Structure formats: structure tokens, C-alpha cells
PDB file of C-alpha atoms in Angstrom:
ATOM      1  CA  MET N  26     -12.041  27.491  11.657  1.00 66.00           C
ATOM      2  CA  ASP N  27     -12.898  27.464   7.968  1.00 88.00           C
ATOM      3  CA  LYS N  28      -9.969  25.112   7.302  1.00 86.00           C
ATOM      4  CA  ARG N  29     -11.112  22.723  10.001  1.00 87.00           C
ATOM      5  CA  LYS N  30     -14.629  22.661   8.616  1.00 91.00           C
ATOM      6  CA  ARG N  31     -13.307  21.968   5.110  1.00 90.00           C
ATOM      7  CA  TRP N  32     -10.981  19.234   6.414  1.00 88.00           C
ATOM      8  CA  ARG N  33     -13.812  17.623   8.349  1.00 91.00           C
ATOM      9  CA  GLU N  34     -16.059  17.608   5.280  1.00 94.00           C
ATOM     10  CA  GLU N  35     -13.239  16.081   3.253  1.00 92.00           C
ATOM     11  CA  GLU N  36     -12.757  13.372   5.886  1.00 92.00           C
ATOM     12  CA  GLU N  37     -16.498  12.631   5.956  1.00 95.00           C
ATOM     13  CA  ARG N  38     -16.550  12.249   2.155  1.00 96.00           C
ATOM     14  CA  LEU N  39     -13.541   9.950   2.380  1.00 95.00           C
ATOM     15  CA  VAL N  40     -15.232   7.784   5.023  1.00 95.00           C
ATOM     16  CA  ALA N  41     -18.329   7.550   2.809  1.00 97.00           C
ATOM     17  CA  ARG N  42     -16.179   6.560  -0.188  1.00 96.00           C
ATOM     18  CA  TRP N  43     -14.356   3.963   1.937  1.00 95.00           C
ATOM     19  CA  ASN N  44     -17.608   2.434   3.162  1.00 96.00           C
ATOM     20  CA  ALA N  45     -19.106   2.339  -0.345  1.00 96.00           C
ATOM     21  CA  ALA N  46     -15.968   0.767  -1.825  1.00 94.00           C
ATOM     22  CA  ALA N  47     -15.792  -1.836   0.935  1.00 95.00           C
ATOM     23  CA  ILE N  48     -19.451  -2.742   0.453  1.00 96.00           C
ATOM     24  CA  ARG N  49     -18.991  -3.112  -3.302  1.00 95.00           C
ATOM     25  CA  TYR N  50     -15.924  -5.291  -2.767  1.00 94.00           C
ATOM     26  CA  ARG N  51     -17.762  -7.533  -0.286  1.00 95.00           C
ATOM     27  CA  GLU N  52     -20.725  -7.827  -2.666  1.00 95.00           C
ATOM     28  CA  VAL N  53     -18.462  -8.922  -5.523  1.00 93.00           C
ATOM     29  CA  GLN N  54     -16.709 -11.433  -3.292  1.00 92.00           C
ATOM     30  CA  ALA N  55     -20.072 -12.826  -2.149  1.00 93.00           C
ATOM     31  CA  GLU N  56     -21.220 -13.075  -5.760  1.00 91.00           C
ATOM     32  CA  ILE N  57     -18.059 -14.966  -6.703  1.00 88.00           C
ATOM     33  CA  SER N  58     -18.511 -17.308  -3.741  1.00 89.00           C
ATOM     34  CA  SER N  59     -22.143 -17.999  -4.540  1.00 90.00           C
ATOM     35  CA  GLN N  60     -21.418 -18.835  -8.172  1.00 86.00           C
ATOM     36  CA  GLY N  61     -18.469 -21.043  -7.345  1.00 78.00           C
ATOM     37  CA  ALA N  62     -16.485 -19.870 -10.372  1.00 74.00           C
ATOM     38  CA  GLU N  63     -15.264 -16.553 -11.664  1.00 75.00           C
ATOM     39  CA  THR N  64     -16.536 -15.386 -15.007  1.00 85.00           C
ATOM     40  CA  GLU N  65     -14.717 -12.725 -16.982  1.00 88.00           C
ATOM     41  CA  ALA N  66     -17.311 -10.129 -15.959  1.00 89.00           C
ATOM     42  CA  LEU N  67     -16.890 -11.012 -12.275  1.00 89.00           C
ATOM     43  CA  LYS N  68     -13.111 -10.835 -12.570  1.00 89.00           C
ATOM     44  CA  LEU N  69     -13.426  -7.352 -14.024  1.00 93.00           C
ATOM     45  CA  LYS N  70     -15.851  -6.265 -11.277  1.00 91.00           C
ATOM     46  CA  ALA N  71     -13.529  -7.667  -8.600  1.00 91.00           C
ATOM     47  CA  GLN N  72     -10.508  -5.920 -10.105  1.00 94.00           C
ATOM     48  CA  THR N  73     -12.394  -2.617 -10.291  1.00 95.00           C
ATOM     49  CA  ALA N  74     -13.557  -2.944  -6.685  1.00 94.00           C
ATOM     50  CA  ARG N  75     -10.013  -3.747  -5.493  1.00 95.00           C
ATOM     51  CA  GLN N  76      -8.626  -0.745  -7.371  1.00 96.00           C
ATOM     52  CA  GLU N  77     -11.221   1.519  -5.802  1.00 95.00           C
ATOM     53  CA  VAL N  78     -10.433   0.243  -2.302  1.00 95.00           C
ATOM     54  CA  GLU N  79      -6.714   0.754  -2.960  1.00 96.00           C
ATOM     55  CA  ALA N  80      -7.263   4.310  -4.207  1.00 96.00           C
ATOM     56  CA  VAL N  81      -9.232   5.196  -1.085  1.00 96.00           C
ATOM     57  CA  ARG N  82      -6.627   3.473   1.107  1.00 95.00           C
ATOM     58  CA  ARG N  83      -3.893   5.628  -0.445  1.00 96.00           C
ATOM     59  CA  GLU N  84      -5.973   8.747   0.197  1.00 94.00           C
ATOM     60  CA  VAL N  85      -6.443   7.726   3.840  1.00 92.00           C
ATOM     61  CA  ALA N  86      -2.695   7.186   4.140  1.00 94.00           C
ATOM     62  CA  ARG N  87      -2.042  10.651   2.681  1.00 93.00           C
ATOM     63  CA  LEU N  88      -4.397  12.293   5.171  1.00 90.00           C
ATOM     64  CA  LYS N  89      -2.841  10.323   8.016  1.00 91.00           C
ATOM     65  CA  VAL N  90       0.626  11.573   7.056  1.00 93.00           C
ATOM     66  CA  GLU N  91      -0.661  15.153   6.895  1.00 90.00           C
ATOM     67  CA  PHE N  92      -2.264  14.803  10.309  1.00 88.00           C
ATOM     68  CA  ASN N  93       0.815  13.228  11.906  1.00 90.00           C
ATOM     69  CA  SER N  94       3.124  15.853  10.423  1.00 92.00           C
ATOM     70  CA  GLY N  95       1.004  18.665  11.856  1.00 87.00           C
ATOM     71  CA  LYS N  96      -0.368  19.982   8.575  1.00 83.00           C
ATOM     72  CA  ARG N  97      -3.928  19.252   9.687  1.00 78.00           C
ATOM     73  CA  TYR N  98      -5.508  20.597  12.855  1.00 72.00           C
TER      74      TYR N  98
END
């Protein structure tokens, strides 16, 4: 049961990271849209947000593979 509790906490942290990254990405996209042009600072913020979303997406994919292979639960 201790493993399941640890896995669940890990999944909850991952969901929180996913939601935060998605919100940041949407905020940057909205900021770019409202200004009509991308400045260098906005390009950097957008790139950082995309990288964060991609990192979390890879982590989700890793957990999905573990679950489907029977290593989790």
C-alpha cells in the first residue's frame, strides 16, 4: 500500500505541474495575441513555456508506459 500511496502522490504532483504549465503557456499565448507582435522577451517566455509543457508531457508518457506494462498498480 505504501507504493500505491507514493505513486498517487507522484501522479497528483504531475497533474499539478501539467495544469500550471498549461496555464502559463496559455497566458503567454494570450499576451502575444494581445500585443499583435512577438518581442524577444515574449519569444523567450513562449519557448520556456513550451519546453515545460513538453517535459511534463514526456513524464506523463513515461508513467503511462509504466502503468500499461504492469509496473504500477
